[in-house]
Coordinates of C-alpha atoms in Angstrom, one line a residue:
Chain A
M1 CA 149.8 -69.3 -71.7
I2 CA 151.7 -71.6 -73.8
Q3 CA 150.0 -74.8 -75.2
G4 CA 153.4 -76.7 -75.3
L5 CA 154.5 -75.7 -72.1
A6 CA 151.3 -76.3 -70.3
I7 CA 151.0 -79.6 -71.7
G8 CA 154.8 -80.2 -70.8
V9 CA 153.7 -79.1 -66.9
L10 CA 150.8 -81.4 -67.1
S11 CA 152.7 -84.5 -67.9
A12 CA 155.5 -83.5 -65.5
G13 CA 153.0 -83.4 -62.7
L14 CA 151.6 -86.6 -63.6
L15 CA 154.9 -88.0 -63.9
L16 CA 156.3 -86.9 -60.4
G17 CA 152.8 -88.1 -59.1
A18 CA 153.4 -91.4 -60.5
W19 CA 157.3 -91.6 -59.7
T20 CA 156.5 -90.5 -55.9
G21 CA 153.2 -92.9 -55.7
I22 CA 155.3 -95.7 -56.7
Q23 CA 157.9 -94.9 -54.1
A24 CA 155.3 -94.5 -51.3
S25 CA 153.8 -98.0 -52.4
R26 CA 157.3 -99.4 -51.6
R27 CA 157.1 -97.5 -48.5
R28 CA 160.2 -95.4 -49.3
A29 CA 160.9 -91.8 -48.6
T30 CA 161.4 -89.6 -51.6
T31 CA 164.9 -89.7 -53.2
D32 CA 167.0 -86.4 -54.2
A33 CA 165.9 -87.0 -57.7
Q34 CA 162.4 -86.6 -56.7
M35 CA 163.0 -83.6 -54.6
A36 CA 165.0 -82.0 -57.6
G37 CA 162.1 -82.8 -59.9
A38 CA 159.8 -81.1 -57.8
I39 CA 161.9 -78.2 -57.7
V40 CA 162.0 -78.2 -61.6
L41 CA 158.4 -78.5 -61.9
E42 CA 157.8 -75.6 -59.6
A43 CA 160.2 -73.0 -61.6
A44 CA 158.5 -74.2 -65.1
L45 CA 154.8 -73.2 -63.0
L46 CA 156.5 -70.1 -62.1
V47 CA 157.6 -69.4 -65.5
Q48 CA 154.1 -70.3 -66.6
T49 CA 152.4 -68.2 -64.5
V50 CA 154.2 -64.8 -65.4
I51 CA 153.8 -65.6 -69.3
A52 CA 149.8 -66.1 -68.3
L53 CA 150.2 -63.1 -66.4
V54 CA 151.9 -61.1 -68.7
R55 CA 149.9 -62.1 -71.6
L56 CA 146.4 -61.6 -69.5
I57 CA 147.6 -58.0 -69.1
G58 CA 148.6 -57.7 -72.7
G59 CA 144.8 -58.2 -73.4
A60 CA 144.3 -61.4 -74.1
P61 CA 140.3 -62.3 -73.9
L62 CA 139.3 -64.3 -71.2
A63 CA 136.0 -65.5 -69.9
E64 CA 136.5 -66.0 -66.4
S65 CA 139.4 -63.6 -65.5
A66 CA 139.4 -63.9 -61.7
T67 CA 139.2 -67.3 -61.9
F68 CA 142.3 -67.6 -64.3
V69 CA 144.1 -65.3 -62.0
A70 CA 143.1 -67.1 -58.9
Y71 CA 144.4 -70.4 -60.7
S72 CA 147.6 -69.2 -61.9
V73 CA 148.7 -67.5 -58.6
G74 CA 147.3 -70.8 -56.7
I75 CA 149.2 -73.4 -58.5
L76 CA 152.2 -72.4 -57.3
L77 CA 151.3 -73.2 -53.5
P78 CA 150.8 -76.8 -53.4
L79 CA 154.5 -78.2 -54.7
P80 CA 156.1 -76.1 -52.3
L81 CA 153.7 -77.6 -49.5
G82 CA 154.4 -81.1 -50.7
F83 CA 158.1 -80.6 -50.9
Y84 CA 158.1 -79.4 -47.3
L85 CA 156.2 -82.4 -46.2
A86 CA 158.4 -84.9 -47.7
L87 CA 161.4 -82.9 -46.5
I88 CA 160.3 -83.1 -42.9
E89 CA 158.7 -86.7 -43.0
R90 CA 161.6 -89.0 -44.4
T91 CA 158.9 -91.9 -44.6
R92 CA 156.4 -93.3 -47.2
W93 CA 154.0 -90.5 -45.9
G94 CA 156.2 -87.9 -47.1
S95 CA 156.3 -89.6 -50.7
L96 CA 152.4 -89.7 -50.6
S97 CA 152.1 -86.1 -49.6
L98 CA 154.4 -84.8 -52.5
C99 CA 152.6 -87.3 -54.9
F100 CA 149.3 -85.8 -54.4
T101 CA 150.5 -82.3 -54.8
A102 CA 152.2 -83.1 -57.9
V103 CA 148.8 -84.9 -58.9
V104 CA 146.8 -81.4 -57.9
V105 CA 149.1 -79.3 -59.9
A106 CA 148.4 -81.2 -62.9
V107 CA 144.9 -80.8 -62.6
M108 CA 145.0 -77.1 -61.8
T109 CA 147.1 -77.1 -65.1
L110 CA 144.4 -78.6 -67.0
R111 CA 141.9 -76.4 -65.5
L112 CA 143.9 -73.6 -66.4
M113 CA 144.0 -74.9 -70.3
Q114 CA 140.5 -75.3 -70.1
L115 CA 139.9 -71.5 -68.8
W116 CA 142.2 -70.2 -71.4
Q117 CA 140.9 -72.0 -74.3
A118 CA 137.4 -70.8 -73.4
G119 CA 138.3 -67.2 -73.6
G120 CA 139.6 -67.9 -77.0
G121 CA 143.2 -67.3 -76.5
Chain B
M1 CA 169.0 -89.3 -48.9
A2 CA 169.3 -91.8 -46.7
D3 CA 167.6 -94.2 -49.2
R4 CA 170.0 -96.9 -49.8
P5 CA 167.8 -99.7 -51.2
A6 CA 169.8 -102.8 -50.9
A7 CA 172.7 -101.7 -48.6
G8 CA 172.1 -104.9 -46.6
N9 CA 171.3 -102.8 -43.2
G10 CA 168.8 -105.5 -42.4
P11 CA 165.6 -106.2 -43.3
P12 CA 164.5 -103.1 -45.3
H13 CA 160.7 -103.4 -44.1
P14 CA 160.5 -105.0 -41.1
T15 CA 156.7 -103.4 -40.9
A16 CA 155.9 -105.1 -44.1
D17 CA 152.5 -106.9 -44.1
G18 CA 151.9 -110.4 -43.3
P19 CA 151.8 -112.4 -40.1
A20 CA 155.5 -113.9 -41.2
D21 CA 157.2 -110.7 -39.7
V22 CA 155.9 -111.0 -36.3
S23 CA 158.4 -113.1 -34.6
L24 CA 161.4 -111.3 -36.2
P25 CA 164.9 -112.5 -34.8
T26 CA 166.1 -109.5 -32.4
E27 CA 168.3 -107.0 -34.9
P28 CA 171.8 -108.4 -35.1
R29 CA 173.0 -104.6 -36.5
V30 CA 171.1 -102.3 -34.2
S31 CA 174.0 -101.6 -32.3
D32 CA 176.2 -100.4 -34.9
V33 CA 173.9 -98.6 -36.6
G34 CA 174.8 -95.7 -34.4
P35 CA 177.8 -93.5 -36.1
G36 CA 176.8 -93.5 -39.8
G37 CA 173.4 -94.7 -40.4
G38 CA 171.4 -91.5 -39.8
R39 CA 168.1 -93.6 -40.4
H40 CA 167.2 -96.0 -38.0
V41 CA 165.4 -99.2 -38.5
P42 CA 161.9 -99.0 -37.2
D43 CA 161.6 -101.3 -34.2
P44 CA 158.7 -102.4 -32.7
A45 CA 160.4 -102.1 -29.1
D46 CA 161.0 -98.5 -29.5
D47 CA 159.2 -96.1 -27.6
E48 CA 158.2 -93.5 -30.0
P49 CA 155.2 -91.8 -30.2
P50 CA 152.9 -92.9 -33.0
P51 CA 154.0 -91.9 -36.5
A52 CA 153.6 -88.6 -37.5
G53 CA 153.2 -89.9 -41.5
P54 CA 149.6 -89.9 -41.8
R55 CA 148.7 -86.5 -40.2
R56 CA 151.2 -85.0 -42.3
L57 CA 149.8 -86.5 -45.6
L58 CA 146.3 -85.3 -44.0
I59 CA 147.6 -81.7 -43.9
A60 CA 148.8 -81.7 -47.3
F61 CA 144.9 -82.7 -48.5
Y62 CA 143.2 -80.2 -46.0
A63 CA 145.7 -77.5 -46.9
V64 CA 145.0 -77.8 -50.5
F65 CA 141.1 -78.3 -50.0
A66 CA 141.0 -75.1 -47.8
L67 CA 143.0 -73.4 -50.9
A68 CA 140.9 -74.6 -53.2
A69 CA 137.4 -73.7 -51.5
T70 CA 138.3 -70.6 -50.0
A71 CA 139.6 -69.1 -53.3
R72 CA 136.3 -70.5 -54.9
G73 CA 134.0 -69.1 -52.5
I74 CA 136.0 -65.5 -52.7
V75 CA 135.9 -65.4 -56.5
Q76 CA 132.1 -66.7 -56.9
I77 CA 131.1 -64.2 -54.2
G78 CA 133.3 -61.5 -55.5
T79 CA 132.2 -61.9 -58.9
K80 CA 128.7 -63.2 -59.3
F81 CA 127.3 -63.3 -55.7
D82 CA 123.7 -62.7 -56.9
E83 CA 123.3 -65.8 -59.1
A84 CA 123.4 -68.3 -56.4
P85 CA 124.0 -66.5 -52.9
L86 CA 123.4 -69.6 -50.9
A87 CA 125.8 -72.2 -52.7
Y88 CA 128.5 -69.6 -52.8
L89 CA 128.2 -68.7 -49.4
L90 CA 128.4 -72.5 -48.7
S91 CA 131.9 -72.5 -51.1
L92 CA 133.1 -69.8 -48.5
F93 CA 131.9 -72.0 -45.8
S94 CA 133.3 -75.1 -46.8
G95 CA 136.9 -73.4 -47.2
I96 CA 136.7 -72.1 -43.6
V97 CA 136.0 -75.5 -42.4
Y98 CA 138.8 -77.0 -44.3
L99 CA 141.4 -73.7 -43.0
A100 CA 140.1 -75.0 -39.5
A101 CA 140.8 -78.8 -39.8
T102 CA 144.0 -77.7 -41.3
V103 CA 145.0 -75.4 -38.4
G104 CA 143.9 -78.3 -36.3
L105 CA 146.3 -81.0 -37.7
V106 CA 149.0 -78.5 -38.0
T107 CA 149.2 -77.0 -34.2
D108 CA 149.7 -79.2 -31.0
R109 CA 147.8 -76.8 -28.7
R110 CA 145.2 -78.1 -26.1
W111 CA 142.9 -76.7 -28.5
S112 CA 143.9 -78.5 -31.5
R113 CA 142.4 -81.6 -31.8
P114 CA 138.8 -80.3 -30.5
L115 CA 139.0 -77.8 -32.9
A116 CA 139.7 -81.0 -35.5
W117 CA 137.1 -83.1 -34.4
G118 CA 135.0 -80.4 -34.6
A119 CA 135.6 -79.1 -37.9
I120 CA 136.3 -82.4 -39.9
G121 CA 133.1 -83.6 -38.1
T122 CA 131.2 -80.5 -39.2
E123 CA 133.0 -81.3 -42.9
M124 CA 131.5 -84.9 -42.6
V125 CA 127.8 -83.7 -42.0
G126 CA 128.2 -81.0 -44.4
V127 CA 129.6 -83.2 -47.4
V128 CA 126.8 -85.7 -46.4
T129 CA 123.9 -83.1 -46.4
I130 CA 124.7 -81.2 -49.4
G131 CA 125.6 -84.1 -51.1
I132 CA 122.1 -85.7 -50.7
A133 CA 120.5 -82.3 -51.2
S134 CA 122.3 -81.5 -54.1
L135 CA 120.9 -84.8 -55.7
V136 CA 117.4 -84.4 -54.5
D137 CA 116.8 -80.9 -55.4
S138 CA 119.3 -79.7 -58.0
T139 CA 117.8 -76.4 -58.7
A140 CA 118.8 -75.5 -55.0
F141 CA 122.3 -76.0 -55.7
P142 CA 122.3 -74.6 -59.8
H143 CA 126.3 -74.1 -59.2
D144 CA 128.8 -76.5 -57.8
T145 CA 130.1 -76.4 -54.5
V146 CA 133.0 -78.3 -53.6
W147 CA 130.6 -80.5 -51.8
S148 CA 127.6 -80.7 -54.2
R149 CA 127.1 -84.7 -55.4
F150 CA 129.5 -85.6 -52.7
G151 CA 132.3 -83.8 -54.2
S152 CA 132.3 -85.5 -57.7
G153 CA 133.7 -82.4 -59.2
Y154 CA 137.0 -83.0 -57.0
G155 CA 137.0 -86.8 -57.6
Y156 CA 135.0 -87.8 -54.7
V157 CA 137.7 -86.7 -52.5
P158 CA 135.5 -84.5 -50.4
V159 CA 133.7 -87.4 -49.0
I160 CA 136.6 -89.4 -48.5
L161 CA 138.9 -87.0 -46.7
P162 CA 136.4 -86.8 -43.4
V163 CA 136.4 -90.3 -43.1
L164 CA 140.2 -90.9 -43.1
G165 CA 140.5 -87.7 -40.8
L166 CA 137.8 -88.8 -38.5
M167 CA 139.8 -92.3 -38.5
W168 CA 143.1 -90.7 -37.7
L169 CA 141.4 -88.7 -35.0
W170 CA 140.0 -91.7 -33.3
Q171 CA 142.9 -94.1 -33.9
T172 CA 145.3 -91.8 -32.1
R173 CA 142.9 -90.3 -29.4
G174 CA 145.2 -92.3 -26.6
A175 CA 148.5 -90.9 -27.8
A176 CA 147.1 -87.5 -27.6
R177 CA 146.2 -87.5 -24.1
A178 CA 149.8 -89.1 -23.3
V179 CA 151.5 -85.8 -24.1
P180 CA 149.5 -82.9 -22.8
A181 CA 153.1 -81.6 -21.1
D182 CA 153.9 -79.8 -24.4
R183 CA 150.3 -78.2 -24.5

């Protein structure tokens, strides 16, 4: 993993969560900008996962590699789900769905960083 | 998308809280929304099914927890089953329960709602039982599961989620009976 990218992803997840959360509190559906934000975040996650797995295969020391791999791959799943739900649900509930999955991504990133640091990487 | 904040298409949020909105005058613009305005203003008189929105949010929650608990259970059982077999089997079990609830919420079959009731009910009983058990006898659950200490490791969402799920099922029970033709 790369510390800078992980912190960026973490902040972006929280930011998107706050942004869509505010949108939901105003009883609005997600905007195009928010949907684009979700796509950008997902792209960053994909890059992060590839880097992490490549470094893992390259022999980076890791305490719980199975958990780390599960998180690395699993972190790619919530955001597409939230994106899809926000797409078909053009109400505040769609905004809340995207909000929740964005926060989940942020939390999972935090957990990934802990796992990586526990290995001394 | 169809989100034009101050475009002047009637009151933006006729469903806003407060009793003041109850006596809304009839919408003058309803008739000319037709061609361009894809988004139609929610109208209490509309003969629409109950909103699908809360259900979709529940789907988001349950799908994420199904993934989290199932993956956790599989990893635990696959790598260190001997350390705490009961707790790890419980992780997997909770994952399956979340999975069943997700399926019940996503699908629209005759068995969907019974499945959702069963799964979310099991979840409610499970999270309370395991929550209490893990507090009373922490040695029986040395390794956390999703339901340990009422789901404190997951921001207590595991104890709130079944309440919301059961509330939603209860509130929509009448509407479900109205559309059995679709199965």
